[in-house]
Amino acid sequence: MKRLADFLFEVGMLRKTPRTGYQFLGTGSENVAEHSFRTAVIGYVLANMAGADESRTTLLCLFHDLHEARTGDFNYVNKMYNESKRTQALKDATAGTGLSQPILGMWDELESADSLEAQLAQDADQIDLILNLKEELDLGNRYAGKWMESALERLRTPQGQELAQRISTTDQSDWWYLGPDKSWWERKNGKK
């Protein structure tokens, strides 16, 4: 139980681990836990679209950056000059927890990207970035568009490509106006 408690405290470090690419973009921010949550939801959506194993895809997404509690987040520029021992970090994090086999198995599946679920999880990771970039683009950061073009090229599956193309043409605030008819907003929260 002690090792499980330690492990869960370590997982909490993802809330305090910033994603580092935004410093190069100039706007935006998020931590690894925020990224992992939406990536898991995106993975579920993509798996549903593809008729793949939704639970497996979601779990692959949920654990895809777990190692970053120990290694930190290496953005694309950092990766050109630094190396992290991601697999070793996961082995050390899960040692003695009884979770090593399933988590390392998911890690191997994700890294090999041989299964449809792993490819969808890889796409979900990119689509979370694309969503953030679209938000930044809509808010006026023109560089986010260049980044988004590169991220769109990294997608592996037809479902990921289709969803990402729709995201790239959808205003990030459109969802806010769904639901009540236009008069709700005109009357200030539906009041007459």
CSV table of N, CA and C in Angstrom, one decimal, residues 4-173:
chain,number,residue,atom,x,y,z
A,4,LEU,N,1.8,2.1,-3.5
A,4,LEU,CA,0.7,2.7,-4.2
A,4,LEU,C,0.5,4.2,-3.8
A,5,ALA,N,0.6,4.4,-2.5
A,5,ALA,CA,0.4,5.8,-2.0
A,5,ALA,C,1.5,6.7,-2.7
A,6,ASP,N,2.7,6.2,-2.6
A,6,ASP,CA,3.8,7.0,-3.2
A,6,ASP,C,3.5,7.2,-4.7
A,7,PHE,N,3.1,6.2,-5.4
A,7,PHE,CA,2.8,6.3,-6.8
A,7,PHE,C,1.7,7.4,-7.1
A,8,LEU,N,0.7,7.4,-6.3
A,8,LEU,CA,-0.4,8.3,-6.5
A,8,LEU,C,0.1,9.8,-6.2
A,9,PHE,N,0.9,9.9,-5.2
A,9,PHE,CA,1.5,11.3,-5.0
A,9,PHE,C,2.3,11.7,-6.2
A,10,GLU,N,3.1,10.7,-6.8
A,10,GLU,CA,3.9,11.0,-7.9
A,10,GLU,C,3.0,11.4,-9.1
A,11,VAL,N,1.9,10.7,-9.4
A,11,VAL,CA,1.0,11.1,-10.4
A,11,VAL,C,0.6,12.5,-10.3
A,12,GLY,N,0.3,12.9,-9.0
A,12,GLY,CA,-0.1,14.3,-8.8
A,12,GLY,C,0.9,15.4,-9.2
A,13,MET,N,2.2,15.0,-9.4
A,13,MET,CA,3.2,15.9,-9.9
A,13,MET,C,2.9,16.4,-11.3
A,14,LEU,N,2.1,15.6,-12.0
A,14,LEU,CA,1.8,16.0,-13.4
A,14,LEU,C,1.0,17.3,-13.4
A,15,ARG,N,0.3,17.6,-12.3
A,15,ARG,CA,-0.4,18.9,-12.2
A,15,ARG,C,0.5,20.1,-12.1
A,16,LYS,N,1.7,19.8,-11.6
A,16,LYS,CA,2.8,20.8,-11.4
A,16,LYS,C,3.9,20.8,-12.4
A,17,THR,N,3.7,20.0,-13.5
A,17,THR,CA,4.7,19.8,-14.5
A,17,THR,C,4.2,20.6,-15.8
A,18,PRO,N,4.8,21.7,-16.1
A,18,PRO,CA,4.3,22.5,-17.2
A,18,PRO,C,4.7,21.8,-18.6
A,19,ARG,N,3.8,22.0,-19.5
A,19,ARG,CA,4.2,21.7,-20.9
A,19,ARG,C,5.0,22.8,-21.4
A,20,THR,N,6.1,22.5,-22.0
A,20,THR,CA,7.2,23.5,-22.2
A,20,THR,C,7.1,24.2,-23.6
A,21,GLY,N,6.4,23.6,-24.5
A,21,GLY,CA,6.4,24.2,-25.9
A,21,GLY,C,5.8,25.6,-26.0
A,22,TYR,N,4.9,25.9,-25.1
A,22,TYR,CA,4.3,27.3,-25.1
A,22,TYR,C,5.2,28.4,-25.0
A,23,GLN,N,6.4,28.2,-24.3
A,23,GLN,CA,7.4,29.3,-24.2
A,23,GLN,C,7.9,29.7,-25.6
A,24,PHE,N,7.9,28.7,-26.5
A,24,PHE,CA,8.4,29.1,-27.9
A,24,PHE,C,7.3,29.7,-28.7
A,25,LEU,N,6.0,29.3,-28.4
A,25,LEU,CA,4.9,29.8,-29.1
A,25,LEU,C,4.6,31.3,-28.7
A,26,GLY,N,4.9,31.6,-27.4
A,26,GLY,CA,4.7,32.9,-26.9
A,26,GLY,C,3.4,33.1,-26.2
A,27,THR,N,2.4,32.3,-26.3
A,27,THR,CA,1.2,32.4,-25.6
A,27,THR,C,0.7,31.0,-25.2
A,28,GLY,N,-0.2,30.9,-24.3
A,28,GLY,CA,-0.8,29.6,-23.9
A,28,GLY,C,0.0,29.0,-22.8
A,29,SER,N,-0.6,28.1,-22.1
A,29,SER,CA,0.0,27.3,-21.1
A,29,SER,C,-0.9,26.2,-20.6
A,30,GLU,N,-0.3,25.1,-20.2
A,30,GLU,CA,-1.0,24.0,-19.6
A,30,GLU,C,0.0,23.1,-18.9
A,31,ASN,N,-0.5,22.3,-18.0
A,31,ASN,CA,0.3,21.3,-17.3
A,31,ASN,C,0.1,19.9,-17.9
A,32,VAL,N,0.9,19.0,-17.6
A,32,VAL,CA,0.8,17.6,-18.2
A,32,VAL,C,-0.5,16.9,-17.8
A,33,ALA,N,-1.0,17.2,-16.6
A,33,ALA,CA,-2.2,16.5,-16.2
A,33,ALA,C,-3.4,17.0,-17.0
A,34,GLU,N,-3.5,18.3,-17.2
A,34,GLU,CA,-4.5,18.9,-18.1
A,34,GLU,C,-4.5,18.3,-19.5
A,35,HIS,N,-3.3,18.2,-20.0
A,35,HIS,CA,-3.1,17.7,-21.4
A,35,HIS,C,-3.5,16.2,-21.4
A,36,SER,N,-3.1,15.4,-20.4
A,36,SER,CA,-3.4,14.0,-20.4
A,36,SER,C,-4.9,13.8,-20.2
A,37,PHE,N,-5.6,14.6,-19.5
A,37,PHE,CA,-7.1,14.4,-19.4
A,37,PHE,C,-7.8,14.6,-20.7
A,38,ARG,N,-7.5,15.7,-21.4
A,38,ARG,CA,-8.2,15.9,-22.6
A,38,ARG,C,-7.8,14.9,-23.7
A,39,THR,N,-6.5,14.6,-23.7
A,39,THR,CA,-6.0,13.5,-24.6
A,39,THR,C,-6.8,12.2,-24.4
A,40,ALA,N,-7.1,11.9,-23.2
A,40,ALA,CA,-7.9,10.6,-22.9
A,40,ALA,C,-9.3,10.8,-23.5
A,41,VAL,N,-9.9,11.9,-23.3
A,41,VAL,CA,-11.2,12.1,-23.8
A,41,VAL,C,-11.2,12.1,-25.4
A,42,ILE,N,-10.2,12.7,-26.0
A,42,ILE,CA,-10.1,12.7,-27.4
A,42,ILE,C,-9.9,11.2,-27.9
A,43,GLY,N,-9.0,10.5,-27.2
A,43,GLY,CA,-8.8,9.1,-27.5
A,43,GLY,C,-10.1,8.3,-27.5
A,44,TYR,N,-10.9,8.5,-26.5
A,44,TYR,CA,-12.2,7.8,-26.5
A,44,TYR,C,-13.0,8.1,-27.7
A,45,VAL,N,-13.1,9.4,-28.0
A,45,VAL,CA,-13.9,9.9,-29.2
A,45,VAL,C,-13.4,9.2,-30.5
A,46,LEU,N,-12.0,9.2,-30.7
A,46,LEU,CA,-11.4,8.7,-31.9
A,46,LEU,C,-11.7,7.2,-32.0
A,47,ALA,N,-11.6,6.5,-30.8
A,47,ALA,CA,-11.8,5.0,-30.8
A,47,ALA,C,-13.3,4.7,-31.2
A,48,ASN,N,-14.2,5.5,-30.7
A,48,ASN,CA,-15.6,5.4,-31.0
A,48,ASN,C,-15.8,5.6,-32.5
A,49,MET,N,-15.2,6.6,-33.0
A,49,MET,CA,-15.3,6.8,-34.5
A,49,MET,C,-14.7,5.7,-35.3
A,50,ALA,N,-13.6,5.1,-34.8
A,50,ALA,CA,-12.9,4.0,-35.6
A,50,ALA,C,-13.5,2.6,-35.3
A,51,GLY,N,-14.4,2.5,-34.4
A,51,GLY,CA,-14.8,1.1,-34.0
A,51,GLY,C,-13.7,0.3,-33.2
A,52,ALA,N,-12.8,1.1,-32.6
A,52,ALA,CA,-11.7,0.4,-31.9
A,52,ALA,C,-12.1,0.2,-30.4
A,53,ASP,N,-11.2,-0.4,-29.7
A,53,ASP,CA,-11.4,-0.6,-28.2
A,53,ASP,C,-11.3,0.8,-27.5
A,54,GLU,N,-12.4,1.3,-27.1
A,54,GLU,CA,-12.5,2.6,-26.5
A,54,GLU,C,-11.7,2.6,-25.1
A,55,SER,N,-11.9,1.6,-24.3
A,55,SER,CA,-11.3,1.6,-23.0
A,55,SER,C,-9.8,1.5,-23.2
A,56,ARG,N,-9.3,0.7,-24.1
A,56,ARG,CA,-7.8,0.5,-24.3
A,56,ARG,C,-7.2,1.8,-24.8
A,57,THR,N,-7.9,2.5,-25.7
A,57,THR,CA,-7.4,3.7,-26.3
A,57,THR,C,-7.3,4.8,-25.2
A,58,THR,N,-8.4,4.9,-24.4
A,58,THR,CA,-8.5,5.9,-23.4
A,58,THR,C,-7.3,5.7,-22.3
A,59,LEU,N,-7.1,4.4,-22.0
A,59,LEU,CA,-6.0,4.1,-21.0
A,59,LEU,C,-4.7,4.4,-21.6
A,60,LEU,N,-4.4,4.1,-22.8
A,60,LEU,CA,-3.2,4.5,-23.5
A,60,LEU,C,-2.9,6.0,-23.4
A,61,CYS,N,-4.0,6.7,-23.7
A,61,CYS,CA,-3.9,8.2,-23.6
A,61,CYS,C,-3.7,8.7,-22.2
A,62,LEU,N,-4.4,8.1,-21.3
A,62,LEU,CA,-4.3,8.6,-19.9
A,62,LEU,C,-2.9,8.4,-19.3
A,63,PHE,N,-2.2,7.3,-19.7
A,63,PHE,CA,-0.9,7.0,-19.2
A,63,PHE,C,0.3,7.5,-20.1
A,64,HIS,N,0.0,8.1,-21.2
A,64,HIS,CA,1.0,8.3,-22.2
A,64,HIS,C,2.2,9.2,-21.8
A,65,ASP,N,1.9,10.1,-20.9
A,65,ASP,CA,3.0,11.1,-20.4
A,65,ASP,C,3.3,10.9,-18.9
A,66,LEU,N,2.9,9.7,-18.3
A,66,LEU,CA,3.1,9.5,-16.9
A,66,LEU,C,4.6,9.6,-16.5
A,67,HIS,N,5.5,9.2,-17.4
A,67,HIS,CA,6.9,9.4,-17.1
A,67,HIS,C,7.4,10.8,-16.9
A,68,GLU,N,6.6,11.8,-17.4
A,68,GLU,CA,7.0,13.2,-17.2
A,68,GLU,C,6.9,13.7,-15.8
A,69,ALA,N,6.3,12.9,-14.9
A,69,ALA,CA,6.4,13.3,-13.5
A,69,ALA,C,7.8,13.2,-13.0
A,70,ARG,N,8.7,12.4,-13.7
A,70,ARG,CA,10.1,12.2,-13.3
A,70,ARG,C,11.0,12.9,-14.3
A,71,THR,N,10.6,12.9,-15.6
A,71,THR,CA,11.6,13.5,-16.6
A,71,THR,C,11.3,15.0,-16.9
A,72,GLY,N,10.1,15.4,-16.6
A,72,GLY,CA,9.6,16.7,-17.1
A,72,GLY,C,9.2,16.6,-18.6
A,73,ASP,N,8.7,17.7,-19.1
A,73,ASP,CA,8.2,17.7,-20.5
A,73,ASP,C,9.3,18.2,-21.4
A,74,PHE,N,9.6,17.4,-22.4
A,74,PHE,CA,10.6,17.8,-23.4
A,74,PHE,C,9.9,18.2,-24.7
A,75,ASN,N,9.9,19.5,-25.0
A,75,ASN,CA,9.3,19.9,-26.3
A,75,ASN,C,10.2,19.5,-27.5
A,76,TYR,N,9.7,19.8,-28.7
A,76,TYR,CA,10.5,19.3,-29.9
A,76,TYR,C,11.9,19.9,-29.9
A,77,VAL,N,12.1,21.1,-29.5
A,77,VAL,CA,13.4,21.7,-29.5
A,77,VAL,C,14.3,21.0,-28.4
A,78,ASN,N,13.7,20.9,-27.2
A,78,ASN,CA,14.5,20.2,-26.2
A,78,ASN,C,14.9,18.8,-26.6
A,79,LYS,N,14.1,18.1,-27.3
A,79,LYS,CA,14.4,16.7,-27.7
A,79,LYS,C,15.6,16.6,-28.7
A,80,MET,N,15.8,17.7,-29.4
A,80,MET,CA,17.0,17.7,-30.3
A,80,MET,C,18.3,17.7,-29.5
A,81,TYR,N,18.3,18.2,-28.3
A,81,TYR,CA,19.5,18.3,-27.5
A,81,TYR,C,19.6,17.5,-26.3
A,82,ASN,N,18.5,17.0,-25.8
A,82,ASN,CA,18.4,16.2,-24.6
A,82,ASN,C,17.8,14.9,-24.8
A,83,GLU,N,18.1,14.0,-23.9
A,83,GLU,CA,17.6,12.7,-24.0
A,83,GLU,C,17.0,12.4,-22.6
A,84,SER,N,15.9,11.8,-22.5
A,84,SER,CA,15.3,11.3,-21.3
A,84,SER,C,15.2,9.8,-21.3
A,85,LYS,N,15.2,9.2,-20.1
A,85,LYS,CA,15.1,7.8,-20.0
A,85,LYS,C,13.6,7.5,-19.6
A,86,ARG,N,12.7,7.7,-20.6
A,86,ARG,CA,11.3,7.6,-20.3
A,86,ARG,C,10.9,6.2,-19.8
A,87,THR,N,11.4,5.1,-20.5
A,87,THR,CA,11.0,3.8,-20.0
A,87,THR,C,11.6,3.5,-18.6
A,88,GLN,N,12.8,3.9,-18.4
A,88,GLN,CA,13.4,3.7,-17.0
A,88,GLN,C,12.6,4.5,-16.0
A,89,ALA,N,12.1,5.7,-16.3
A,89,ALA,CA,11.3,6.5,-15.4
A,89,ALA,C,10.0,5.7,-15.0
A,90,LEU,N,9.4,5.1,-16.0
A,90,LEU,CA,8.2,4.4,-15.8
A,90,LEU,C,8.5,3.1,-15.0
A,91,LYS,N,9.6,2.4,-15.3
A,91,LYS,CA,9.9,1.2,-14.5
A,91,LYS,C,10.1,1.6,-13.0
A,92,ASP,N,10.8,2.7,-12.8
A,92,ASP,CA,11.1,3.1,-11.4
A,92,ASP,C,9.8,3.6,-10.7
A,93,ALA,N,9.0,4.3,-11.4
A,93,ALA,CA,7.7,4.8,-10.9
A,93,ALA,C,6.8,3.7,-10.5
A,94,THR,N,6.8,2.7,-11.2
A,94,THR,CA,5.8,1.6,-11.0
A,94,THR,C,6.4,0.4,-10.1
A,95,ALA,N,7.7,0.4,-9.9
A,95,ALA,CA,8.3,-0.7,-9.1
A,95,ALA,C,7.6,-0.8,-7.8
A,96,GLY,N,7.3,-2.1,-7.5
A,96,GLY,CA,6.7,-2.4,-6.2
A,96,GLY,C,5.2,-2.0,-6.0
A,97,THR,N,4.6,-1.5,-7.1
A,97,THR,CA,3.2,-1.2,-7.0
A,97,THR,C,2.2,-2.2,-7.5
A,98,GLY,N,2.7,-3.2,-8.2
A,98,GLY,CA,1.9,-4.2,-8.8
A,98,GLY,C,1.3,-3.7,-10.1
A,99,LEU,N,1.7,-2.5,-10.5
A,99,LEU,CA,1.2,-1.9,-11.8
A,99,LEU,C,2.2,-2.0,-12.9
A,100,SER,N,3.4,-2.4,-12.7
A,100,SER,CA,4.5,-2.4,-13.7
A,100,SER,C,4.1,-3.1,-15.0
A,101,GLN,N,3.6,-4.3,-14.9
A,101,GLN,CA,3.3,-5.0,-16.1
A,101,GLN,C,2.2,-4.4,-16.9
A,102,PRO,N,1.1,-4.0,-16.4
A,102,PRO,CA,0.1,-3.3,-17.3
A,102,PRO,C,0.5,-2.0,-17.8
A,103,ILE,N,1.1,-1.2,-17.0
A,103,ILE,CA,1.5,0.2,-17.4
A,103,ILE,C,2.7,0.1,-18.4
A,104,LEU,N,3.7,-0.7,-18.2
A,104,LEU,CA,4.8,-0.9,-19.1
A,104,LEU,C,4.3,-1.5,-20.4
A,105,GLY,N,3.3,-2.4,-20.3
A,105,GLY,CA,2.7,-3.0,-21.5
A,105,GLY,C,2.1,-2.0,-22.4
A,106,MET,N,1.3,-1.1,-21.7
A,106,MET,CA,0.7,0.0,-22.5
A,106,MET,C,1.7,0.9,-23.1
A,107,TRP,N,2.8,1.2,-22.3
A,107,TRP,CA,3.9,2.0,-22.9
A,107,TRP,C,4.5,1.4,-24.1
A,108,ASP,N,4.8,0.1,-24.1
A,108,ASP,CA,5.4,-0.6,-25.2
A,108,ASP,C,4.4,-0.5,-26.4
A,109,GLU,N,3.1,-0.7,-26.2
A,109,GLU,CA,2.2,-0.7,-27.2
A,109,GLU,C,2.1,0.7,-27.9
A,110,LEU,N,2.1,1.7,-27.0
A,110,LEU,CA,2.0,3.1,-27.5
A,110,LEU,C,3.3,3.4,-28.3
A,111,GLU,N,4.4,3.1,-27.8
A,111,GLU,CA,5.7,3.4,-28.5
A,111,GLU,C,5.8,2.7,-29.8
A,112,SER,N,5.4,1.4,-29.9
A,112,SER,CA,5.5,0.7,-31.2
A,112,SER,C,4.4,1.2,-32.2
A,113,ALA,N,3.3,1.7,-31.7
A,113,ALA,CA,2.2,2.2,-32.5
A,113,ALA,C,1.7,1.2,-33.6
A,114,ASP,N,1.8,-0.1,-33.2
A,114,ASP,CA,1.4,-1.2,-34.2
A,114,ASP,C,-0.1,-1.4,-34.1
A,115,SER,N,-0.7,-1.2,-33.0
A,115,SER,CA,-2.2,-1.4,-32.9
A,115,SER,C,-3.0,-0.1,-33.3
A,116,LEU,N,-4.2,-0.3,-33.7
A,116,LEU,CA,-5.0,0.8,-34.1
A,116,LEU,C,-5.2,1.7,-32.8
A,117,GLU,N,-5.4,1.1,-31.7
A,117,GLU,CA,-5.6,1.8,-30.5
A,117,GLU,C,-4.4,2.7,-30.1
A,118,ALA,N,-3.2,2.2,-30.4
A,118,ALA,CA,-2.0,3.0,-30.1
A,118,ALA,C,-1.9,4.2,-31.1
A,119,GLN,N,-2.3,3.9,-32.4
A,119,GLN,CA,-2.2,5.0,-33.4
A,119,GLN,C,-3.3,6.0,-33.1
A,120,LEU,N,-4.4,5.6,-32.6
A,120,LEU,CA,-5.5,6.6,-32.2
A,120,LEU,C,-5.0,7.4,-31.0
A,121,ALA,N,-4.3,6.8,-30.1
A,121,ALA,CA,-3.8,7.5,-28.9
A,121,ALA,C,-2.7,8.5,-29.3
A,122,GLN,N,-1.9,8.1,-30.3
A,122,GLN,CA,-0.9,9.0,-30.8
A,122,GLN,C,-1.6,10.2,-31.4
A,123,ASP,N,-2.6,10.0,-32.2
A,123,ASP,CA,-3.4,11.1,-32.8
A,123,ASP,C,-4.1,11.9,-31.8
A,124,ALA,N,-4.6,11.3,-30.7
A,124,ALA,CA,-5.2,12.1,-29.7
A,124,ALA,C,-4.3,13.1,-29.0
A,125,ASP,N,-3.0,12.6,-28.8
A,125,ASP,CA,-2.0,13.5,-28.3
A,125,ASP,C,-1.8,14.7,-29.2
A,126,GLN,N,-1.7,14.5,-30.5
A,126,GLN,CA,-1.5,15.6,-31.4
A,126,GLN,C,-2.8,16.5,-31.5
A,127,ILE,N,-4.0,15.9,-31.4
A,127,ILE,CA,-5.2,16.6,-31.5
A,127,ILE,C,-5.4,17.5,-30.3
A,128,ASP,N,-4.9,17.1,-29.1
A,128,ASP,CA,-5.0,18.0,-28.0
A,128,ASP,C,-4.1,19.2,-28.3
A,129,LEU,N,-3.0,19.0,-28.9
A,129,LEU,CA,-2.1,20.2,-29.2
A,129,LEU,C,-2.8,21.0,-30.3
A,130,ILE,N,-3.4,20.4,-31.3
A,130,ILE,CA,-4.1,21.1,-32.3
A,130,ILE,C,-5.3,22.0,-31.8
A,131,LEU,N,-6.0,21.4,-30.8
A,131,LEU,CA,-7.1,22.2,-30.2
A,131,LEU,C,-6.5,23.4,-29.5
A,132,ASN,N,-5.4,23.2,-28.7
A,132,ASN,CA,-4.8,24.4,-28.1
A,132,ASN,C,-4.3,25.4,-29.1
A,133,LEU,N,-3.7,24.9,-30.1
A,133,LEU,CA,-3.1,25.9,-31.1
A,133,LEU,C,-4.3,26.6,-31.8
A,134,LYS,N,-5.4,26.0,-32.1
A,134,LYS,CA,-6.5,26.6,-32.7
A,134,LYS,C,-7.1,27.7,-31.7
A,135,GLU,N,-7.1,27.4,-30.5
A,135,GLU,CA,-7.5,28.4,-29.5
A,135,GLU,C,-6.6,29.6,-29.5
A,136,GLU,N,-5.3,29.4,-29.5
A,136,GLU,CA,-4.3,30.5,-29.6
A,136,GLU,C,-4.4,31.3,-30.9
A,137,LEU,N,-4.6,30.6,-32.0
A,137,LEU,CA,-4.8,31.2,-33.3
A,137,LEU,C,-6.0,32.1,-33.3
A,138,ASP,N,-7.1,31.6,-32.8
A,138,ASP,CA,-8.4,32.4,-32.7
A,138,ASP,C,-8.2,33.6,-31.8
A,139,LEU,N,-7.3,33.5,-30.9
A,139,LEU,CA,-7.1,34.6,-29.9
A,139,LEU,C,-6.0,35.6,-30.4
A,140,GLY,N,-5.5,35.3,-31.6
A,140,GLY,CA,-4.6,36.3,-32.3
A,140,GLY,C,-3.2,35.9,-32.4
A,141,ASN,N,-2.7,34.7,-32.0
A,141,ASN,CA,-1.4,34.3,-32.2
A,141,ASN,C,-1.2,33.7,-33.6
A,142,ARG,N,-0.7,34.5,-34.5
A,142,ARG,CA,-0.6,34.0,-35.9
A,142,ARG,C,0.4,32.8,-36.0
A,143,TYR,N,1.4,32.7,-35.1
A,143,TYR,CA,2.4,31.6,-35.2
A,143,TYR,C,1.7,30.3,-34.9
A,144,ALA,N,0.6,30.3,-34.1
A,144,ALA,CA,-0.1,29.1,-33.8
A,144,ALA,C,-0.5,28.3,-35.1
A,145,GLY,N,-0.8,29.1,-36.1
A,145,GLY,CA,-1.2,28.5,-37.4
A,145,GLY,C,-0.1,27.7,-38.0
A,146,LYS,N,1.1,28.2,-38.0
A,146,LYS,CA,2.3,27.5,-38.5
A,146,LYS,C,2.5,26.2,-37.7
A,147,TRP,N,2.4,26.3,-36.4
A,147,TRP,CA,2.5,25.1,-35.6
A,147,TRP,C,1.4,24.0,-35.9
A,148,MET,N,0.2,24.6,-36.1
A,148,MET,CA,-0.9,23.7,-36.4
A,148,MET,C,-0.7,22.9,-37.7
A,149,GLU,N,-0.2,23.6,-38.7
A,149,GLU,CA,0.1,22.9,-40.0
A,149,GLU,C,1.0,21.7,-39.7
A,150,SER,N,2.1,21.9,-38.9
A,150,SER,CA,3.0,20.8,-38.7
A,150,SER,C,2.3,19.7,-37.9
A,151,ALA,N,1.5,20.0,-36.9
A,151,ALA,CA,0.8,19.0,-36.1
A,151,ALA,C,-0.2,18.2,-37.0
A,152,LEU,N,-0.8,18.8,-37.9
A,152,LEU,CA,-1.8,18.1,-38.8
A,152,LEU,C,-1.0,17.1,-39.6
A,153,GLU,N,0.2,17.3,-40.0
A,153,GLU,CA,1.0,16.4,-40.8
A,153,GLU,C,1.4,15.1,-40.0
A,154,ARG,N,1.4,15.2,-38.7
A,154,ARG,CA,1.8,14.1,-37.9
A,154,ARG,C,0.7,13.1,-37.6
A,155,LEU,N,-0.5,13.4,-38.0
A,155,LEU,CA,-1.7,12.5,-37.7
A,155,LEU,C,-1.6,11.2,-38.5
A,156,ARG,N,-2.0,10.1,-37.9
A,156,ARG,CA,-1.8,8.7,-38.5
A,156,ARG,C,-3.1,8.1,-39.1
A,157,THR,N,-4.2,8.4,-38.5
A,157,THR,CA,-5.4,7.7,-38.8
A,157,THR,C,-6.4,8.6,-39.6
A,158,PRO,N,-7.2,8.0,-40.4
A,158,PRO,CA,-8.3,8.7,-41.1
A,158,PRO,C,-9.2,9.5,-40.1
A,159,GLN,N,-9.5,8.8,-39.0
A,159,GLN,CA,-10.4,9.4,-38.0
A,159,GLN,C,-9.7,10.7,-37.4
A,160,GLY,N,-8.4,10.5,-37.0
A,160,GLY,CA,-7.7,11.7,-36.5
A,160,GLY,C,-7.6,12.8,-37.5
A,161,GLN,N,-7.3,12.5,-38.7
A,161,GLN,CA,-7.2,13.5,-39.8
A,161,GLN,C,-8.6,14.2,-40.0
A,162,GLU,N,-9.6,13.5,-40.0
A,162,GLU,CA,-11.0,14.0,-40.2
A,162,GLU,C,-11.3,15.0,-39.1
A,163,LEU,N,-11.1,14.5,-37.8
A,163,LEU,CA,-11.5,15.3,-36.7
A,163,LEU,C,-10.6,16.6,-36.6
A,164,ALA,N,-9.3,16.4,-36.9
A,164,ALA,CA,-8.4,17.6,-36.8
A,164,ALA,C,-8.7,18.6,-37.9
A,165,GLN,N,-9.1,18.2,-39.1
A,165,GLN,CA,-9.5,19.1,-40.1
A,165,GLN,C,-10.7,19.9,-39.7
A,166,ARG,N,-11.7,19.3,-39.1
A,166,ARG,CA,-12.9,20.0,-38.6
A,166,ARG,C,-12.5,21.0,-37.5
A,167,ILE,N,-11.6,20.6,-36.6
A,167,ILE,CA,-11.1,21.5,-35.5
A,167,ILE,C,-10.5,22.7,-36.1
A,168,SER,N,-9.7,22.5,-37.1
A,168,SER,CA,-8.9,23.6,-37.7
A,168,SER,C,-9.8,24.6,-38.4
A,169,THR,N,-11.0,24.3,-38.7
A,169,THR,CA,-11.9,25.3,-39.3
A,169,THR,C,-13.1,25.7,-38.4
A,170,THR,N,-13.0,25.3,-37.1
A,170,THR,CA,-14.1,25.6,-36.2
A,170,THR,C,-13.6,26.7,-35.2
A,171,ASP,N,-14.4,27.7,-35.0
A,171,ASP,CA,-14.0,28.8,-34.1
A,171,ASP,C,-14.1,28.1,-32.7
A,172,GLN,N,-13.0,28.4,-31.9
A,172,GLN,CA,-12.9,27.7,-30.6
A,172,GLN,C,-14.0,28.1,-29.6
A,173,SER,N,-14.7,29.2,-29.9
A,173,SER,CA,-15.8,29.6,-29.0
A,173,SER,C,-17.2,29.2,-29.4
